[in-house]
Coordinates of C-alpha atoms in Angstrom, one line a residue:
M1 CA 23.1 6.1 -10.3
T2 CA 22.7 3.8 -13.3
R3 CA 25.3 1.4 -12.0
F4 CA 23.7 1.4 -8.6
I5 CA 20.2 0.5 -10.0
F6 CA 21.7 -2.2 -12.3
A7 CA 23.6 -3.7 -9.3
C8 CA 20.4 -3.7 -7.2
I9 CA 18.5 -5.6 -9.9
L10 CA 21.3 -8.2 -10.1
G11 CA 21.2 -8.5 -6.4
V12 CA 17.5 -9.3 -6.3
L13 CA 17.9 -11.9 -9.1
A14 CA 20.8 -13.4 -7.2
A15 CA 18.7 -13.6 -4.0
Y16 CA 16.0 -15.4 -5.9
A17 CA 18.4 -17.8 -7.5
V18 CA 20.6 -18.6 -4.6
C19 CA 18.2 -18.6 -1.7
W20 CA 15.6 -20.9 -3.3
Y21 CA 18.0 -23.7 -3.9
R22 CA 16.6 -25.9 -1.1
D23 CA 13.4 -26.9 -2.8
H24 CA 14.2 -25.9 -6.4
L25 CA 17.5 -27.5 -7.1
S26 CA 16.2 -29.6 -10.0
Y27 CA 14.6 -26.5 -11.5
L28 CA 17.6 -24.2 -11.3
G29 CA 20.3 -26.8 -12.0
L30 CA 24.0 -26.4 -11.3
G31 CA 24.4 -24.0 -14.2
S32 CA 21.9 -21.5 -12.8
I33 CA 23.6 -21.7 -9.4
G34 CA 26.9 -21.0 -11.1
V35 CA 25.5 -18.0 -12.9
S36 CA 23.9 -16.7 -9.7
L37 CA 27.3 -16.9 -7.9
V38 CA 28.9 -14.9 -10.8
I39 CA 26.2 -12.3 -10.3
V40 CA 26.9 -12.2 -6.6
A41 CA 30.6 -11.8 -7.3
I42 CA 29.9 -8.8 -9.6
F43 CA 27.7 -7.3 -7.0
V44 CA 30.4 -7.8 -4.3
R45 CA 32.9 -6.1 -6.6
Y46 CA 30.6 -3.1 -7.0
C47 CA 30.2 -2.8 -3.2
A48 CA 33.9 -3.0 -2.8
T49 CA 34.4 0.0 -5.0
A50 CA 31.8 2.0 -3.1
R51 CA 32.6 4.1 -0.1
F52 CA 32.3 2.1 3.2
P53 CA 29.2 3.1 5.1
E54 CA 29.6 4.9 8.4
R55 CA 27.6 2.4 10.4
P56 CA 28.4 -1.2 9.3
A57 CA 26.5 -2.6 12.4
L58 CA 23.3 -1.2 11.0
T59 CA 23.9 -3.0 7.7
V60 CA 24.3 -6.3 9.6
V61 CA 21.2 -5.8 11.7
G62 CA 19.1 -4.5 8.9
A63 CA 20.1 -7.3 6.6
L64 CA 19.2 -9.8 9.4
L65 CA 15.7 -8.2 9.5
F66 CA 15.1 -8.7 5.8
A67 CA 16.6 -12.2 6.0
A68 CA 14.3 -13.2 8.8
L69 CA 11.3 -11.9 7.0
S70 CA 12.3 -13.8 3.9
L71 CA 12.9 -17.1 5.6
L72 CA 9.6 -16.8 7.6
G73 CA 7.7 -15.8 4.5
E74 CA 9.1 -18.6 2.4
V75 CA 8.2 -21.2 5.1
F76 CA 4.8 -19.9 6.0
S77 CA 3.7 -19.2 2.5
R78 CA 4.2 -22.9 1.7
N79 CA 3.6 -25.0 4.8
G80 CA 2.2 -22.6 7.4
T81 CA 4.2 -24.1 10.3
F82 CA 7.5 -23.8 12.1
A83 CA 8.5 -27.4 11.2
D84 CA 10.8 -26.5 8.3
L85 CA 12.8 -24.1 10.5
A86 CA 14.1 -27.1 12.4
H87 CA 15.8 -28.4 9.3
P88 CA 19.6 -27.6 9.1
S89 CA 19.1 -26.2 5.5
A90 CA 17.0 -23.4 7.0
F91 CA 20.1 -22.0 8.6
F92 CA 22.0 -21.9 5.3
C93 CA 19.0 -20.4 3.6
L94 CA 19.0 -17.6 6.3
L95 CA 22.7 -17.0 5.6
G96 CA 22.0 -16.7 1.9
Y97 CA 19.2 -14.2 2.4
W98 CA 21.4 -12.3 4.9
A99 CA 24.4 -12.1 2.5
V100 CA 22.4 -10.7 -0.4
S101 CA 20.5 -8.3 1.9
A102 CA 23.7 -7.1 3.4
L103 CA 25.2 -6.4 0.0
V104 CA 22.1 -4.5 -1.1
L105 CA 22.0 -2.4 2.1
H106 CA 25.7 -1.8 1.8
A107 CA 25.3 -0.4 -1.7
I108 CA 22.3 1.8 -0.8
F109 CA 23.9 3.2 2.4
A110 CA 27.2 3.9 0.5
W111 CA 25.4 5.6 -2.4
S112 CA 23.1 7.7 -0.2
Q113 CA 25.9 9.1 1.8
I114 CA 28.1 10.2 -1.1
S115 CA 25.3 11.6 -3.3
E116 CA 25.5 15.3 -3.7
H117 CA 22.4 17.5 -3.2
E118 CA 23.6 20.6 -4.9
I119 CA 21.5 23.1 -6.7
E120 CA 22.5 24.3 -10.1
M121 CA 21.6 27.9 -9.8
S122 CA 22.4 28.9 -13.3
E123 CA 19.2 30.9 -13.8
S124 CA 19.5 34.5 -12.8
R125 CA 16.9 36.5 -10.9
D126 CA 16.3 38.6 -13.9
E127 CA 15.7 35.6 -16.2
K128 CA 13.1 34.3 -13.7
K129 CA 11.2 37.5 -13.6
H130 CA 10.6 37.4 -17.4
S131 CA 9.6 33.8 -17.3
R132 CA 6.0 34.1 -16.1
S133 CA 3.9 32.1 -18.6
F134 CA 1.7 29.4 -17.2
F135 CA 3.8 26.5 -18.5
S136 CA 7.1 28.1 -17.4
R137 CA 5.7 28.4 -13.9
H138 CA 4.4 24.9 -13.8
C139 CA 6.6 23.0 -16.3
V140 CA 7.8 20.4 -13.9
F141 CA 4.3 19.5 -12.8
L142 CA 2.8 19.6 -16.3
T143 CA 5.6 17.5 -17.7
A144 CA 5.1 14.8 -15.1
L145 CA 1.3 14.9 -15.6
G146 CA 1.6 14.5 -19.4
I147 CA 4.0 11.6 -19.1
I148 CA 1.8 9.8 -16.4
L149 CA -1.4 10.2 -18.5
A150 CA 0.4 9.0 -21.6
G151 CA 1.6 5.9 -19.7
W152 CA -1.9 5.3 -18.5
L153 CA -3.6 5.8 -21.9
V154 CA -3.7 2.1 -23.0
V155 CA -5.1 1.0 -19.7
I156 CA -7.7 3.8 -19.7
I157 CA -8.9 2.9 -23.1
A158 CA -8.9 -0.9 -22.4
L159 CA -10.9 -0.5 -19.2
F160 CA -13.2 2.3 -20.4
P161 CA -15.8 3.2 -19.1
G162 CA -14.4 1.7 -15.8
L163 CA -14.5 -1.0 -13.3
G164 CA -16.7 -1.5 -10.2
F165 CA -16.2 -3.7 -7.2
Y166 CA -18.3 -5.6 -4.6
D167 CA -17.8 -2.8 -2.1
S168 CA -18.6 0.0 -4.5
L169 CA -21.8 -1.7 -5.8
W170 CA -23.0 -2.1 -2.2
Q171 CA -22.3 1.6 -1.4
L172 CA -23.9 2.9 -4.6
S173 CA -27.0 0.7 -4.1
Q174 CA -27.3 2.1 -0.5
F175 CA -27.2 5.7 -1.8
R176 CA -29.8 4.9 -4.5
D177 CA -32.0 3.2 -1.8
Y178 CA -31.8 -0.2 -3.5
T179 CA -30.7 -1.7 -0.2
S180 CA -30.7 -0.5 3.4
L181 CA -28.0 1.7 4.8
S182 CA -25.1 0.0 6.6
T183 CA -22.0 1.2 8.4
H184 CA -20.0 -1.7 7.1
H185 CA -18.5 1.0 4.9
P186 CA -18.2 4.6 6.1
L187 CA -21.4 6.6 5.5
S188 CA -19.3 9.6 4.5
A189 CA -17.7 7.6 1.7
T190 CA -21.1 6.3 0.6
V191 CA -22.5 9.8 0.4
I192 CA -19.5 11.3 -1.3
M193 CA -19.3 8.5 -3.9
G194 CA -23.1 8.6 -4.3
I195 CA -23.3 12.4 -4.9
F196 CA -20.3 12.3 -7.2
S197 CA -21.8 9.4 -9.3
T198 CA -25.3 11.0 -9.3
F199 CA -23.9 14.2 -10.7
F200 CA -22.6 12.3 -13.7
S201 CA -25.6 10.0 -14.2
I202 CA -27.4 12.4 -16.6
F203 CA -27.9 9.9 -19.4
D204 CA -27.2 6.4 -18.1
D205 CA -24.8 4.5 -15.8
S206 CA -22.3 3.9 -18.6
V207 CA -21.8 7.7 -18.8
M208 CA -21.7 7.8 -15.0
F209 CA -18.9 5.2 -14.9
A210 CA -17.0 6.9 -17.6
C211 CA -17.1 10.4 -16.1
Y212 CA -16.5 9.1 -12.6
T213 CA -13.4 7.1 -13.5
L214 CA -12.0 9.6 -16.0
V215 CA -12.3 12.5 -13.5
Q216 CA -10.8 10.2 -10.8
S217 CA -7.9 9.2 -13.1
L218 CA -7.2 12.9 -13.8
L219 CA -7.2 13.8 -10.2
C220 CA -5.0 10.8 -9.3
A221 CA -2.5 11.5 -12.0
S222 CA -2.4 15.2 -10.9
A223 CA -1.7 14.1 -7.3
L224 CA 1.1 11.8 -8.4
A225 CA 2.5 14.5 -10.7
Y226 CA 2.5 16.9 -7.7
V227 CA 4.2 14.3 -5.6
A228 CA 6.9 13.8 -8.2
T229 CA 7.4 17.6 -8.3
C230 CA 7.8 17.7 -4.5
I231 CA 10.3 14.8 -4.7
M232 CA 12.6 17.0 -6.7
R233 CA 12.1 19.8 -4.2
C234 CA 13.2 17.5 -1.4
F235 CA 16.7 17.6 -2.7
A236 CA 16.9 21.4 -2.8
H237 CA 18.3 23.7 -0.1
A238 CA 15.8 25.2 2.3
E239 CA 16.9 28.8 1.4
Y240 CA 16.4 28.3 -2.3
L241 CA 12.9 27.0 -1.8
Q242 CA 11.8 30.3 -0.2
D243 CA 11.7 31.8 -3.7
Q244 CA 8.4 30.4 -5.0
R245 CA 9.4 31.3 -8.6
S246 CA 12.0 28.6 -8.5
T247 CA 9.4 25.9 -8.6
A248 CA 9.3 26.0 -12.4
S249 CA 13.0 25.1 -12.8
F250 CA 14.2 21.5 -13.4
R251 CA 17.5 22.6 -11.8
I252 CA 15.9 23.1 -8.4
G253 CA 17.1 19.8 -6.9
G254 CA 20.3 19.4 -8.8
A255 CA 21.2 16.2 -10.7
T256 CA 20.2 13.9 -7.8
G257 CA 16.8 15.6 -7.6
R258 CA 16.2 15.3 -11.3
N259 CA 17.1 11.6 -11.3
A260 CA 14.7 11.0 -8.4
Y261 CA 12.0 13.0 -10.2
C262 CA 12.5 11.0 -13.4
C263 CA 12.4 7.6 -11.6
A264 CA 9.2 8.6 -9.7
V265 CA 7.5 9.8 -12.9
A266 CA 8.5 6.6 -14.8
F267 CA 7.3 4.4 -11.9
F268 CA 3.9 6.2 -11.8
A269 CA 3.5 6.0 -15.6
V270 CA 4.6 2.4 -16.1
M271 CA 3.1 0.6 -13.1
P272 CA -0.3 -0.7 -14.2
L273 CA -1.8 -0.8 -10.8
F274 CA -2.1 3.0 -10.7
P275 CA -4.4 3.3 -13.8
I276 CA -6.3 0.1 -12.9
Y277 CA -7.5 1.4 -9.5
A278 CA -7.9 4.9 -10.9
M279 CA -10.3 3.5 -13.4
S280 CA -12.2 1.7 -10.6
I281 CA -15.1 3.0 -8.5
I282 CA -13.7 2.0 -5.2
K283 CA -13.1 3.7 -1.8
D284 CA -9.5 2.5 -1.5
Q285 CA -8.3 4.8 -4.3
P286 CA -9.1 8.2 -2.7
Y287 CA -8.0 6.8 0.7
A288 CA -4.6 5.9 -0.7
V289 CA -4.1 9.3 -2.4
S290 CA -5.2 11.1 0.8
I291 CA -2.6 9.2 2.9
T292 CA 0.1 10.0 0.3
L293 CA -0.7 13.7 0.5
A294 CA -0.6 13.5 4.3
V295 CA 2.8 11.9 4.1
L296 CA 4.0 14.7 1.8
L297 CA 2.8 17.3 4.2
L298 CA 4.7 15.6 7.1
I299 CA 7.8 15.6 4.9
S300 CA 7.3 19.3 4.4
V301 CA 7.1 19.9 8.2
F302 CA 9.9 17.6 9.4
S303 CA 12.3 18.5 6.6
K304 CA 12.1 22.1 7.6
K305 CA 11.8 23.0 3.9
A306 CA 9.0 24.6 1.9
V307 CA 8.5 21.4 0.0
V308 CA 4.8 22.3 -0.1
P309 CA 4.0 26.0 -0.3
S310 CA 1.9 27.5 2.5
R311 CA -1.3 28.0 0.5
A312 CA -1.2 24.5 -1.0
F313 CA -0.4 23.1 2.5
C314 CA -3.7 24.3 4.0
I315 CA -5.8 23.0 1.1
L316 CA -4.0 19.6 0.9
Y317 CA -4.1 19.1 4.6
C318 CA -7.9 19.6 4.8
V319 CA -8.5 17.4 1.8
S320 CA -6.2 14.6 3.0
M321 CA -7.8 14.5 6.5
A322 CA -11.3 14.3 4.9
G323 CA -10.2 11.5 2.6
I324 CA -8.4 9.5 5.3
A325 CA -11.1 9.8 7.9
G326 CA -14.0 9.6 5.5
F327 CA -13.2 6.7 3.2
R328 CA -12.3 3.8 5.5
N329 CA -13.7 2.8 8.9
E330 CA -10.2 2.6 10.5
G331 CA -9.1 5.8 8.7
W332 CA -10.1 8.0 11.6
I333 CA -7.3 6.3 13.6
V334 CA -4.7 7.1 11.0
A335 CA -6.1 10.7 10.6
T336 CA -6.1 11.2 14.4
V337 CA -2.4 10.1 14.7
I338 CA -1.4 12.3 11.9
T339 CA -3.2 15.3 13.4
V340 CA -1.5 14.7 16.8
I341 CA 1.9 14.6 15.1
M342 CA 1.0 17.8 13.2
V343 CA -0.1 19.6 16.4
I344 CA 3.1 18.7 18.2
A345 CA 5.4 19.5 15.3
N346 CA 3.8 22.8 14.5
H347 CA 3.2 24.0 18.0
G348 CA 4.1 27.7 18.2
T349 CA 3.8 28.3 14.5
R350 CA 1.0 29.4 12.2
K351 CA 0.5 25.9 10.9
W352 CA -0.6 24.8 14.4
F353 CA -4.1 26.3 13.7
I354 CA -4.3 24.3 10.4
A355 CA -3.8 21.1 12.5
I356 CA -6.7 22.2 14.7
V357 CA -8.8 22.5 11.5
G358 CA -7.7 19.0 10.6
A359 CA -8.8 17.7 14.0
A360 CA -12.2 19.3 13.5
I361 CA -12.5 17.5 10.1
V362 CA -11.7 14.2 11.7
I363 CA -14.3 14.7 14.4
L364 CA -16.9 15.7 11.8
A365 CA -16.2 12.5 9.7
F366 CA -16.3 10.3 12.8
G367 CA -19.6 11.9 13.8
V368 CA -21.1 11.3 10.3
N369 CA -20.0 7.7 10.3
S370 CA -21.4 7.0 13.8
V371 CA -24.0 9.6 15.1
V372 CA -25.6 10.5 11.8
A373 CA -25.5 6.9 10.6
S374 CA -27.3 5.8 13.7
A375 CA -29.9 8.6 13.4
L376 CA -30.6 7.5 9.9
G377 CA -31.2 3.9 11.0
A378 CA -28.1 2.4 9.3
T379 CA -27.5 -1.2 10.2
P380 CA -24.3 -1.4 12.3
G381 CA -21.4 -3.1 10.6
S382 CA -20.7 -6.6 11.9
T383 CA -18.0 -7.0 14.6
I384 CA -17.0 -10.2 12.7
E385 CA -14.9 -8.0 10.4
T386 CA -12.8 -6.6 13.3
F387 CA -12.4 -10.1 14.8
A388 CA -11.0 -11.7 11.6
L389 CA -7.7 -12.6 13.2
P390 CA -9.1 -14.2 16.4
N391 CA -11.6 -16.1 14.4
Q392 CA -8.9 -17.4 12.1
Q393 CA -6.8 -18.5 15.1
I394 CA -9.8 -20.3 16.6
A395 CA -10.4 -22.0 13.2
R396 CA -6.7 -23.0 13.1
E397 CA -7.0 -24.4 16.6
M398 CA -10.1 -26.4 15.6
K399 CA -8.1 -27.8 12.6
D400 CA -4.9 -28.7 14.5
H401 CA -6.3 -29.5 18.0
P402 CA -10.0 -30.2 17.8
E403 CA -9.8 -32.4 21.0
S404 CA -8.9 -29.3 23.1
F405 CA -12.4 -27.8 22.9
S406 CA -14.7 -28.5 25.8
E407 CA -18.4 -29.3 25.4
G408 CA -19.3 -25.8 26.7
E409 CA -17.0 -24.1 24.1
L410 CA -18.4 -26.2 21.3
Q411 CA -21.9 -25.2 22.4
Q412 CA -20.9 -21.5 22.4
L413 CA -19.5 -21.8 18.9
S414 CA -22.6 -23.6 17.7
N415 CA -24.7 -20.7 19.0
M416 CA -22.7 -18.2 16.9
L417 CA -22.8 -20.2 13.7
V418 CA -25.3 -20.1 10.9
S419 CA -27.9 -22.9 10.7
E420 CA -26.6 -26.3 9.5
A421 CA -23.0 -25.3 10.4
T422 CA -21.1 -27.2 13.0
P423 CA -17.9 -26.1 14.9
D424 CA -15.8 -28.7 13.1
M425 CA -16.5 -26.9 9.9
L426 CA -14.4 -24.1 11.1
G427 CA -11.3 -26.3 10.8
E428 CA -12.4 -27.6 7.5
R429 CA -13.0 -24.2 6.0
Y430 CA -9.8 -22.7 7.5
S431 CA -7.7 -21.0 4.8
P432 CA -4.6 -18.8 5.7
D433 CA -5.2 -16.8 2.5
N434 CA -8.8 -15.7 3.0
A435 CA -10.7 -15.3 6.3
D436 CA -14.0 -15.0 4.4
E437 CA -14.4 -18.8 4.3
V438 CA -14.5 -18.8 8.1
K439 CA -16.4 -15.6 8.4
M440 CA -19.3 -16.8 6.4
L441 CA -19.9 -19.6 8.8
F442 CA -20.8 -17.2 11.6
D443 CA -24.2 -15.7 12.1
W444 CA -23.6 -11.9 11.9
N445 CA -26.5 -11.2 14.2
G446 CA -25.7 -14.0 16.7
Y447 CA -22.0 -13.4 17.0
S448 CA -20.9 -12.8 20.6
R449 CA -17.7 -11.0 21.2
R450 CA -17.5 -12.0 24.8
S451 CA -17.9 -15.7 24.0
A452 CA -15.4 -15.5 21.1
L453 CA -12.8 -13.7 23.3
S454 CA -13.3 -16.2 26.1
I455 CA -12.6 -19.2 23.8
W456 CA -9.7 -17.3 22.2
F457 CA -8.0 -16.6 25.5
N458 CA -8.4 -20.2 26.8
H459 CA -6.8 -21.7 23.7
L460 CA -4.1 -19.1 23.5
A461 CA -2.8 -20.4 26.8
M462 CA -3.0 -24.0 25.6
H463 CA -1.4 -23.7 22.2
P464 CA 0.4 -20.3 21.7
V465 CA 2.5 -21.6 18.9
T466 CA -0.6 -22.5 16.9
Y467 CA -1.8 -19.0 17.3
I468 CA 1.5 -17.6 16.1
E469 CA 1.5 -19.9 13.1
A470 CA -2.0 -18.8 12.2
F471 CA -0.9 -15.2 12.4
L472 CA 2.2 -15.6 10.3
S473 CA 0.4 -17.8 7.7
G474 CA -2.3 -15.3 7.3
S475 CA 0.0 -12.3 6.9
S476 CA 3.0 -13.7 5.0
G477 CA 1.9 -11.9 1.9
Y478 CA 2.6 -8.6 3.6
Y479 CA 6.2 -9.3 4.5
Y480 CA 7.4 -11.8 1.9
P481 CA 7.3 -10.5 -1.8
F482 CA 8.6 -13.7 -3.6
T483 CA 5.8 -16.1 -2.8
E484 CA 4.9 -18.5 -5.5
K485 CA 1.1 -18.1 -5.0
M486 CA 0.1 -14.5 -5.4
I487 CA -2.6 -13.9 -2.8
G488 CA -5.0 -11.0 -2.9
S489 CA -5.0 -11.0 -6.6
V490 CA -5.5 -7.7 -8.4
F491 CA -7.6 -9.6 -10.9
D492 CA -10.5 -9.5 -8.4
S493 CA -11.1 -6.1 -9.8
F494 CA -11.8 -7.6 -13.2
Q495 CA -14.7 -9.7 -12.0
W496 CA -16.9 -6.7 -13.0
L497 CA -16.1 -7.7 -16.7
Q498 CA -17.8 -11.0 -16.1
P499 CA -21.6 -10.5 -16.5
E500 CA -22.5 -13.6 -14.6
V501 CA -20.6 -12.5 -11.5
A502 CA -21.9 -8.9 -11.6
D503 CA -25.4 -10.2 -12.0
V504 CA -25.1 -12.2 -8.8
W505 CA -24.0 -9.1 -6.9
R506 CA -26.9 -7.0 -8.3
Q507 CA -29.4 -9.6 -7.3
Y508 CA -27.9 -9.8 -3.8
F509 CA -28.2 -6.0 -3.4
N510 CA -31.7 -5.8 -5.1
V511 CA -30.3 -3.6 -7.9
P512 CA -32.7 -3.3 -10.8
D513 CA -31.9 -4.6 -14.2
Q514 CA -29.6 -2.4 -16.3
A515 CA -28.8 -0.3 -13.3
L516 CA -25.1 0.1 -12.3
D517 CA -24.3 -1.9 -15.4
P518 CA -21.8 -0.1 -17.7
E519 CA -21.6 -1.2 -21.3
Y520 CA -18.0 -1.9 -22.6
P521 CA -17.3 -0.9 -26.2
Q522 CA -16.9 -3.8 -28.6
S523 CA -14.2 -1.9 -30.4
T524 CA -11.9 -2.2 -27.4
E525 CA -12.7 -5.9 -26.6
S526 CA -9.5 -7.2 -28.2
M527 CA -7.4 -4.6 -26.5
R528 CA -9.0 -5.5 -23.2
R529 CA -8.2 -9.2 -23.6
T530 CA -4.7 -8.5 -24.7
F531 CA -4.1 -6.2 -21.7
L532 CA -5.4 -8.8 -19.3
E533 CA -3.3 -11.6 -20.9
C534 CA -0.1 -9.5 -20.7
L535 CA -0.9 -8.5 -17.1
R536 CA -1.5 -12.1 -16.1
G537 CA 1.8 -13.1 -17.8
V538 CA 3.8 -10.5 -15.8
Y539 CA 1.8 -11.4 -12.7
N540 CA 2.9 -15.0 -12.9
L541 CA 6.5 -14.2 -13.8
P542 CA 8.8 -15.0 -10.8
V543 CA 10.7 -12.1 -9.3
F544 CA 9.0 -9.5 -11.5
N545 CA 5.6 -10.3 -10.0
A546 CA 7.0 -8.9 -6.7
L547 CA 6.0 -5.5 -8.1
F548 CA 2.4 -6.6 -7.5
S549 CA 3.1 -7.8 -4.0
P550 CA 2.3 -5.5 -1.1
A551 CA 5.3 -7.0 0.8
T552 CA 7.6 -5.2 -1.7
Y553 CA 6.3 -1.8 -0.6
V554 CA 6.4 -2.9 3.1
W555 CA 10.1 -3.6 2.5
C556 CA 10.6 -0.2 0.9
A557 CA 9.0 1.5 3.9
L558 CA 11.4 -0.5 6.2
L559 CA 14.3 0.4 3.9
S560 CA 13.4 4.1 4.2
A561 CA 13.5 3.8 8.0
L562 CA 16.9 2.1 7.9
I563 CA 18.3 4.9 5.6
I564 CA 17.0 7.5 8.0
V565 CA 18.5 5.7 11.0
N566 CA 21.8 5.3 9.2
K567 CA 22.0 9.0 8.8
R568 CA 21.1 9.6 12.5
R569 CA 18.1 11.7 11.6
Y570 CA 15.8 10.0 14.1
S571 CA 13.2 12.7 14.4
K572 CA 12.4 12.2 10.7
L573 CA 11.0 8.8 11.4
W574 CA 7.7 10.4 12.3
V575 CA 7.1 10.7 8.5
L576 CA 6.9 6.9 8.4
V577 CA 4.1 6.6 11.0
P578 CA 1.2 6.6 8.5
A579 CA 2.9 3.9 6.4
L580 CA 3.5 1.8 9.5
L581 CA -0.1 2.2 10.6
V582 CA -1.2 0.9 7.2
V583 CA 1.2 -2.1 7.6
G584 CA -0.3 -2.9 11.0
M585 CA -3.9 -2.8 9.6
C586 CA -2.8 -4.9 6.6
V587 CA -1.5 -7.8 8.8
L588 CA -4.9 -7.7 10.6
A589 CA -6.9 -7.7 7.4
P590 CA -9.0 -10.7 6.4
I591 CA -7.3 -11.2 3.0
N592 CA -3.6 -12.2 3.0
G593 CA -1.4 -10.2 0.6
S594 CA -4.1 -8.0 -0.9
I595 CA -2.5 -5.1 -2.8
R596 CA -5.8 -3.2 -2.4
Y597 CA -5.3 -2.9 1.4
A598 CA -1.7 -1.9 0.9
L599 CA -2.5 0.6 -1.9
P600 CA -1.3 3.6 0.3
L601 CA 2.2 2.0 0.5
L602 CA 2.4 1.7 -3.2
Y603 CA 1.7 5.4 -3.6
C604 CA 4.0 6.5 -0.9
T605 CA 7.1 4.3 -1.8
P606 CA 8.8 6.8 -4.2
L607 CA 8.1 9.6 -1.8
L608 CA 9.5 7.9 1.3
L609 CA 12.6 6.6 -0.4
S610 CA 13.4 10.0 -2.0
F611 CA 12.9 11.8 1.3
A612 CA 15.2 9.3 3.1
C613 CA 17.9 9.7 0.5
S614 CA 17.6 13.5 0.4
L615 CA 18.5 13.8 4.1
S616 CA 22.1 14.8 4.9
S617 CA 24.0 12.8 7.5
D618 CA 23.8 14.2 11.0
M619 CA 27.3 12.8 11.7
K620 CA 28.7 15.0 8.8
K621 CA 27.1 18.1 10.3
R622 CA 28.7 17.4 13.7
L623 CA 32.1 16.8 12.1
A624 CA 31.8 20.0 10.0

């Protein structure tokens, strides 16, 4: 396992060194290229000693997928056009990406098929009966929880009493009646966050922030610790999991299960994004945790194991459905799809009725966010948000082909823009990284979906390549992790630490002075600055900053799918549906490469990879 991880790290470094030669030859130099070739040779040697995978064709095709994503991402993150793909060097760059991707997939497929998933049943039944203390029954969970909280401690202290966000300030100001209600954010999320925050605002808002974020951090750490525990259970035999007393044993999943458990706990404890968002009042945090729990329940259903015990299954399913459908406007779509899968998978079993309860929760959340919100006179959310991609493509068309717009179309655009804005400003303000520049030019009340779609379809027929380029440029951060410009920066969360920025938000939402304004302790100021400087240093470090890129976790989801396909366990691909829905919504999002939108993928990555690796090969079963 250690050799495998070490070889994968070398392969990633080799990919970065070799495949970026085209524009960075002066930076790398011949010596660096030579070193990278030596690394590749070492990695090839490792793969040669590994067992040959059963399906080499899948290795070739899968590597081609990652190579194509890498090449497209490199091109569109820099220039935003297909022009560079016509250069002959693009072909050699594709071969370089393909070679390294094939080596990595070869190693992963070979390792996953020879790993043993044995249970070391050295504990006797009598020994288990006498081991009934609270810690002995929950030692795996409590150990993970303690390590995760210890890893988060520095970040929790540095960010105490917690961070806010533009969205959270808007939602809390609506609940406190500082500003009018709006369905731009789900009313259910606004009510839940408002009640939760009001419960803790006994003294002042600093206490409210502290209690809210600390409780949220504890709940989040507990959820991740439970996920790590279930990861180890994924590697156990189904028969052994029927004995609920076995959940306390570190031997339940064998050596492979323990290794997966340790890697997951270490990742949850060391990755700073987890405590940063746990210490933030923001709707994306409970949404991400809810999707992770839903994926865990799907794994328990499709693996045919008691990965999640029956009593916990009922509670977690209801909680996850409420969190998914209640905390994001598009969440009801994800929750509905998960519910349909649950109903079909559990038809004829007792869990089928649980899925019906989940459907009722989704309907309730949808009703609160639509019917109840309308009855309360909430201002409907602008349709501009859902038309971010078409508006971006129209702006790109205005930038590249302004002469293609007729007088009638220019007039229609003028009628939808704010005062003093002209259609040509759409092209001037166009940015592939952030659709807000274009969005702010439109009058939210005067926006016409029919006119926008009419213009969009007309120019799609004229310049389809321009539309494709606009889409790839605006979503490259979700399929290419090694971009030089880190888009959708996590440092947006730290704007709350800047009084001048927070004051502008408060004035915009009519928030009174000193309200929703936490006071940060002076004693932790130096720790806070040091933490932000270290985080920024890692964030700007090539290769390693890929850990902060959502594309890395999109790739991990695709890798999980390839591992499952390699083992011919096609029915298990249903577990990946929530992650794929999140990916689809990310590429349609207004911000390119925002880790906040892809937060569920970050949470689900260890779980999906462990589940895929824990599956036995269907070919082996048939041969046996």
